[in-house]
Short mmCIF file of C-alpha atoms in Angstrom, two decimals:
data_model
loop_
_atom_site.label_atom_id
_atom_site.label_comp_id
_atom_site.label_asym_id
_atom_site.label_seq_id
_atom_site.Cartn_x
_atom_site.Cartn_y
_atom_site.Cartn_z
CA UNK R 689 -23.32 -31.67 -9.56
CA UNK R 690 -22.51 -32.04 -5.87
CA UNK R 691 -23.60 -29.59 -3.21
CA UNK R 692 -20.10 -28.15 -2.86
CA UNK R 693 -19.61 -27.88 -6.62
CA UNK R 694 -22.90 -25.96 -6.88
CA UNK R 695 -21.93 -23.73 -3.96
CA UNK R 696 -18.50 -23.04 -5.42
CA UNK R 697 -20.07 -22.09 -8.76
CA UNK R 698 -22.43 -19.69 -6.96
CA UNK R 699 -19.62 -18.15 -4.91
CA UNK R 700 -17.46 -17.53 -7.96
CA UNK R 701 -20.31 -16.24 -10.10
CA UNK R 702 -21.36 -13.68 -7.47
CA UNK R 703 -17.81 -12.90 -6.28
CA UNK R 704 -18.46 -14.09 -2.73
CA UNK R 705 -14.86 -15.10 -1.95
CA UNK R 706 -13.57 -11.73 -0.74
CA UNK R 707 -13.06 -10.81 2.89
CA UNK R 708 -16.27 -8.79 3.01
CA UNK R 709 -18.65 -11.62 2.19
CA UNK R 710 -16.80 -14.59 3.71
CA UNK R 711 -17.65 -13.50 7.24
CA UNK R 712 -21.24 -12.81 6.25
CA UNK R 713 -21.54 -16.25 4.62
CA UNK R 714 -20.50 -17.85 7.90
CA UNK R 715 -23.08 -15.77 9.79
CA UNK R 716 -25.88 -16.70 7.37
CA UNK R 717 -24.92 -20.37 7.47
CA UNK R 718 -24.96 -20.18 11.26
CA UNK R 719 -28.47 -18.71 11.15
CA UNK R 720 -29.59 -21.36 8.67
CA UNK R 721 -28.63 -24.08 11.16
CA UNK R 722 -31.30 -22.66 13.47
CA UNK R 723 -34.02 -22.20 10.86
CA UNK R 724 -34.54 -22.81 7.16
CA UNK R 725 -35.91 -21.40 4.93
CA UNK R 726 -34.64 -17.90 5.66
CA UNK R 727 -36.51 -14.71 4.80
CA UNK R 728 -34.01 -12.28 3.24
CA UNK R 729 -36.39 -9.33 3.70
CA UNK R 730 -36.30 -9.82 7.46
CA UNK R 731 -32.56 -10.38 7.71
CA UNK R 732 -31.43 -6.77 7.30
CA UNK R 733 -31.46 -4.20 10.09
CA UNK R 734 -33.64 -1.11 9.72
CA UNK R 735 -32.02 1.08 7.10
CA UNK R 736 -30.41 -1.92 5.39
CA UNK R 737 -26.91 -1.26 6.70
CA UNK R 738 -26.24 -4.61 8.34
CA UNK R 739 -27.45 -8.19 8.57
CA UNK R 740 -29.25 -8.84 11.85
CA UNK R 741 -27.17 -10.73 14.36
CA UNK R 742 -23.98 -10.22 12.37
CA UNK R 743 -20.83 -8.75 13.86
CA UNK R 744 -17.09 -9.05 13.61
CA UNK R 745 -17.06 -10.64 17.06
CA UNK R 746 -19.48 -13.34 15.94
CA UNK R 747 -17.39 -14.08 12.85
CA UNK R 748 -14.27 -14.43 15.01
CA UNK R 749 -16.12 -16.76 17.38
CA UNK R 750 -17.10 -19.02 14.46
CA UNK R 751 -13.52 -19.00 13.17
CA UNK R 752 -12.18 -19.78 16.65
CA UNK R 753 -14.39 -22.88 16.76
CA UNK R 754 -12.62 -24.00 13.58
CA UNK R 755 -9.19 -23.36 15.10
CA UNK R 756 -8.56 -20.08 13.24
CA UNK R 757 -7.46 -17.15 15.41
CA UNK R 758 -6.61 -14.62 12.72
CA UNK R 759 -8.95 -11.65 12.28
CA UNK R 760 -11.04 -11.71 9.12
CA UNK R 761 -13.02 -8.51 9.64
CA UNK R 762 -14.01 -6.14 12.42
CA UNK R 763 -17.41 -5.54 10.79
CA UNK R 764 -18.78 -8.99 10.04
CA UNK R 765 -22.23 -7.93 8.87
CA UNK R 766 -21.75 -4.44 7.46
CA UNK R 767 -22.71 -4.25 3.81
CA UNK R 768 -21.14 -2.73 0.75
CA UNK R 769 -23.13 -1.78 -2.32
CA UNK R 770 -23.17 -5.31 -3.75
CA UNK R 771 -23.63 -7.23 -0.50
CA UNK R 772 -27.48 -7.32 -0.37
CA UNK R 773 -27.62 -8.98 -3.81
CA UNK R 774 -25.00 -11.53 -2.77
CA UNK R 775 -26.85 -12.22 0.46
CA UNK R 776 -30.12 -12.81 -1.41
CA UNK R 777 -28.42 -15.11 -3.91
CA UNK R 778 -26.88 -17.16 -1.12
CA UNK R 779 -30.10 -17.32 0.89
CA UNK R 780 -31.98 -18.43 -2.24
CA UNK R 781 -29.37 -21.16 -2.76
CA UNK R 782 -29.93 -22.46 0.79
CA UNK R 783 -33.71 -22.14 0.64
CA UNK R 784 -33.90 -24.16 -2.58
CA UNK R 785 -32.16 -27.01 -0.76
CA UNK R 786 -33.81 -26.51 2.63
CA UNK R 787 -35.04 -30.09 2.95
CA UNK R 788 -31.78 -31.86 2.14
CA UNK R 789 -28.87 -29.44 2.54
CA UNK R 790 -25.94 -30.54 4.71
CA UNK R 791 -25.16 -27.29 6.51
CA UNK R 792 -22.09 -28.76 8.19
CA UNK R 793 -20.68 -29.41 4.72
CA UNK R 794 -21.61 -25.90 3.64
CA UNK R 795 -19.99 -24.47 6.78
CA UNK R 796 -16.84 -26.45 6.00
CA UNK R 797 -16.75 -24.99 2.50
CA UNK R 798 -16.71 -21.41 3.82
CA UNK R 799 -14.11 -22.24 6.48
CA UNK R 800 -11.87 -23.66 3.74
CA UNK R 801 -12.34 -20.48 1.70
CA UNK R 802 -11.33 -18.39 4.72
CA UNK R 803 -8.18 -20.52 5.03
CA UNK R 804 -7.54 -19.99 1.31
CA UNK R 805 -7.95 -16.24 1.81
CA UNK R 806 -5.43 -16.15 4.64
CA UNK R 807 -3.05 -18.44 2.77
CA UNK R 808 -3.02 -16.04 -0.18
CA UNK R 809 -2.02 -13.05 1.92
CA UNK R 810 1.68 -12.28 2.38
CA UNK R 811 3.25 -12.56 5.80
CA UNK R 812 3.92 -9.21 7.48
CA UNK R 813 7.36 -8.49 8.93
CA UNK R 814 6.91 -5.76 11.54
CA UNK R 815 10.00 -3.58 11.88
CA UNK R 816 9.33 -1.74 15.12
CA UNK R 817 12.38 0.36 16.09
CA UNK R 818 11.79 -0.67 19.70
CA UNK R 819 12.14 -4.37 18.83
CA UNK R 820 15.46 -6.04 18.11
CA UNK R 821 16.34 -7.85 14.91
CA UNK R 822 15.91 -11.25 16.50
CA UNK R 823 12.57 -10.20 17.97
CA UNK R 824 11.35 -9.07 14.54
CA UNK R 825 12.36 -12.42 13.03
CA UNK R 826 10.63 -14.31 15.84
CA UNK R 827 7.47 -12.31 15.27
CA UNK R 828 7.53 -13.18 11.58
CA UNK R 829 8.09 -16.91 12.16
CA UNK R 830 5.32 -16.92 14.79
CA UNK R 831 2.92 -15.75 12.06
CA UNK R 832 4.17 -18.46 9.73
CA UNK R 833 3.61 -21.11 12.40
CA UNK R 834 0.15 -19.74 13.17
CA UNK R 835 -0.86 -20.08 9.51
CA UNK R 836 0.69 -23.54 9.37
CA UNK R 837 -1.40 -24.64 12.36
CA UNK R 838 -4.57 -23.50 10.59
CA UNK R 839 -3.80 -25.61 7.52
CA UNK R 840 -3.20 -29.22 8.63
CA UNK R 841 -0.76 -31.14 6.44
CA UNK R 842 0.91 -28.01 5.03
CA UNK R 843 4.54 -27.30 5.96
CA UNK R 844 5.43 -23.61 5.80
CA UNK R 845 7.94 -22.81 8.55
CA UNK R 846 10.87 -24.77 7.14
CA UNK R 847 10.19 -23.43 3.65
CA UNK R 848 10.18 -19.79 4.78
CA UNK R 849 13.33 -20.22 6.87
CA UNK R 850 15.14 -21.98 4.01
CA UNK R 851 14.37 -19.22 1.53
CA UNK R 852 15.22 -16.46 4.03
CA UNK R 853 18.61 -18.05 4.58
CA UNK R 854 19.12 -18.49 0.85
CA UNK R 855 18.22 -14.84 0.26
CA UNK R 856 20.51 -13.69 3.06
CA UNK R 857 23.44 -15.68 1.67
CA UNK R 858 22.94 -14.32 -1.85
CA UNK R 859 22.92 -10.74 -0.53
CA UNK R 860 25.83 -11.28 1.86
CA UNK R 861 27.95 -12.96 -0.82
CA UNK R 862 26.87 -10.45 -3.47
CA UNK R 863 25.92 -13.15 -5.95
CA UNK R 864 23.16 -13.24 -8.55
CA UNK R 865 19.67 -14.40 -7.67
CA UNK R 866 19.40 -18.15 -8.00
CA UNK R 867 23.15 -18.73 -8.14
CA UNK R 868 23.17 -20.81 -4.95
CA UNK R 869 22.23 -24.43 -5.70
CA UNK R 870 18.97 -25.49 -4.06
CA UNK R 871 17.50 -28.93 -3.56
CA UNK R 872 14.27 -30.31 -2.16
CA UNK R 873 14.17 -31.80 1.32
CA UNK R 874 14.11 -35.37 -0.01
CA UNK R 875 17.31 -35.11 -2.05
CA UNK R 876 20.05 -37.52 -1.03
CA UNK R 877 21.70 -38.53 -4.26
CA UNK R 878 24.68 -40.78 -4.87
CA UNK R 879 27.10 -37.83 -5.01
CA UNK R 880 26.42 -37.11 -1.34
CA UNK R 881 25.29 -33.56 -2.16
CA UNK R 882 21.85 -34.03 -0.60
CA UNK R 883 20.98 -30.82 1.24
CA UNK R 884 18.93 -27.65 0.97
CA UNK R 885 21.66 -25.21 -0.13
CA UNK R 886 25.17 -25.69 -1.53
CA UNK R 887 28.13 -23.29 -1.53
CA UNK R 888 31.56 -24.52 -2.60
CA UNK R 889 32.25 -27.62 -0.46
CA UNK R 890 29.54 -26.78 2.10
CA UNK R 891 26.14 -28.45 2.12
CA UNK R 892 23.55 -26.71 4.31
CA UNK R 893 20.66 -28.61 5.86
CA UNK R 894 17.81 -26.43 7.13
CA UNK R 895 15.37 -28.23 9.41
CA UNK R 896 12.85 -27.50 12.13
CA UNK R 897 12.85 -31.13 13.31
CA UNK R 898 16.33 -32.73 13.26
CA UNK R 899 16.20 -36.53 13.17
CA UNK R 900 17.64 -39.72 11.70
CA UNK R 901 17.27 -38.63 8.08
CA UNK R 902 19.40 -35.59 8.84
CA UNK R 903 22.19 -37.81 10.19
CA UNK R 904 22.09 -39.97 7.07
CA UNK R 905 22.42 -36.91 4.86
CA UNK R 906 25.30 -35.47 6.90
CA UNK R 907 27.10 -38.83 6.83
CA UNK R 908 26.68 -38.99 3.04
CA UNK R 909 28.07 -35.45 2.74
CA UNK R 910 31.14 -36.34 4.79
CA UNK R 911 31.71 -39.54 2.81
CA UNK R 912 31.66 -37.44 -0.36
CA UNK R 913 34.34 -35.11 1.04
CA UNK R 914 31.91 -32.27 1.79
CA UNK R 915 31.24 -30.18 4.89
CA UNK R 916 27.69 -30.47 6.25
CA UNK R 917 26.14 -27.61 8.20
CA UNK R 918 22.83 -27.84 10.07
CA UNK R 919 20.71 -24.75 10.64
CA UNK R 920 17.72 -25.19 12.92
CA UNK R 921 15.61 -23.38 15.51
CA UNK R 922 17.11 -22.10 18.75
CA UNK R 923 15.10 -24.64 20.73
CA UNK R 924 16.32 -27.51 18.50
CA UNK R 925 20.05 -26.85 18.36
CA UNK R 926 20.83 -29.05 21.38
CA UNK R 927 18.66 -31.85 19.97
CA UNK R 928 20.59 -31.68 16.70
CA UNK R 929 23.94 -31.58 18.50
CA UNK R 930 23.00 -34.57 20.66
CA UNK R 931 21.86 -36.66 17.69
CA UNK R 932 24.99 -35.80 15.75
CA UNK R 933 27.20 -36.61 18.75
CA UNK R 934 25.44 -39.95 19.28
CA UNK R 935 26.53 -40.93 15.76
CA UNK R 936 30.16 -39.87 16.31
CA UNK R 937 29.95 -36.81 14.07
CA UNK R 938 30.16 -34.05 16.68
CA UNK R 939 33.39 -32.59 15.30
CA UNK R 940 32.36 -33.00 11.67
CA UNK R 941 29.06 -31.09 11.54
CA UNK R 942 28.46 -27.44 12.43
CA UNK R 943 25.08 -26.68 14.05
CA UNK R 944 23.75 -23.11 13.97
CA UNK R 945 20.64 -21.32 15.22
CA UNK R 946 18.83 -19.70 12.26
CA UNK R 947 17.82 -16.64 14.32
CA UNK R 948 21.42 -15.79 15.14
CA UNK R 949 22.59 -16.79 11.66
CA UNK R 950 20.24 -14.23 10.11
CA UNK R 951 20.56 -11.58 12.83
CA UNK R 952 24.35 -11.43 12.68
CA UNK R 953 24.40 -10.77 8.95
CA UNK R 954 21.63 -8.16 9.15
CA UNK R 955 23.73 -6.19 11.65
CA UNK R 956 26.86 -6.60 9.52
CA UNK R 957 25.13 -5.74 6.23
CA UNK R 958 23.58 -2.70 7.91
CA UNK R 959 26.91 -1.66 9.45
CA UNK R 960 25.16 -1.61 12.84
CA UNK R 961 23.20 1.54 11.94
CA UNK R 962 19.38 1.84 12.31
CA UNK R 963 18.78 2.77 8.66
CA UNK R 964 21.35 0.22 7.57
CA UNK R 965 19.54 -2.59 9.40
CA UNK R 966 16.25 -1.64 7.80
CA UNK R 967 17.87 -1.47 4.37
CA UNK R 968 19.47 -4.88 4.95
CA UNK R 969 16.10 -6.33 5.90
CA UNK R 970 14.60 -4.79 2.78
CA UNK R 971 17.26 -6.24 0.47
CA UNK R 972 16.91 -9.70 1.99
CA UNK R 973 13.10 -9.67 1.79
CA UNK R 974 13.18 -8.43 -1.80
CA UNK R 975 15.53 -11.27 -2.74
CA UNK R 976 13.40 -13.73 -0.71
CA UNK R 977 10.30 -12.72 -2.69
CA UNK R 978 12.24 -13.21 -5.94
CA UNK R 979 13.08 -16.73 -4.79
CA UNK R 980 9.42 -17.43 -3.97
CA UNK R 981 8.41 -16.30 -7.46
CA UNK R 982 11.07 -18.54 -8.98
CA UNK R 983 10.74 -21.80 -7.04
CA UNK R 984 7.39 -21.83 -5.20
CA UNK R 985 3.81 -21.97 -6.46
CA UNK R 986 2.18 -20.29 -3.42
CA UNK R 987 2.31 -16.46 -3.54
CA UNK R 988 1.09 -16.46 0.05
CA UNK R 989 4.65 -17.31 1.10
CA UNK R 990 5.79 -13.79 0.21
CA UNK R 991 6.69 -11.28 2.90
CA UNK R 992 5.83 -7.59 3.20
CA UNK R 993 7.64 -5.19 5.50
CA UNK R 994 5.59 -2.96 7.75
CA UNK R 995 6.87 -0.17 9.96
#
């Protein structure tokens, strides 16, 4: 077996993949880079309550070096009842391989497990009464983008926005869950119905980066007798409008900002009342989570409301 396969087997056997031990594993690996073998009897503070040199601040510094700015734990070395046994098992694993262990590879394994941990956690939508609807949405999408930046090659922002819009439309139109046709981003079939969402004769394209492919899809929609609509970020609406205009389609394609698209309906659904807005948010997020369960494989895309 490879080093990482052996390490993964150890981590799963001893249940080392929770928040409590992940930070400690990074600390121990950091210490191992200075000196191996390690003496587990000398690694605990007097009284056995914490690993020497371990702290939440140190864990965050290690994560920052890997480009992760989310907080894993405020008490990086504090132990629970089972932590000393896990620590000894991990130290024994490293000591057995002291002469030929690649600690950079081991470090990378734990960083990947931290990313997995964060990826599995739902996004939090903070509903602070002092913050407007648009501000709350921006805060949520900022968290999505932050997670996306920590996981190179993974696209999350467009997916979350698409499903939020789909959920909002289902609630606003009072239709059953899943009744709005959905397609993947690569769809552009011969019928001209290539888009993310379809309602009657309208084909909705949701994108964070409008470009040439978007124009081709809109042109195919128009050729098929359909009405394309583009929903994108506030900072990208002019880009989308300019590209569309350059291709002579300015009067044929509607371009909307997703923040305002969502915000307007939340106010209307909530009848402009504080409790109504919160209830509208709740209904949309509940429907959004239903959509995630139905069409996505990553439960970490779900959203929880706080506040």
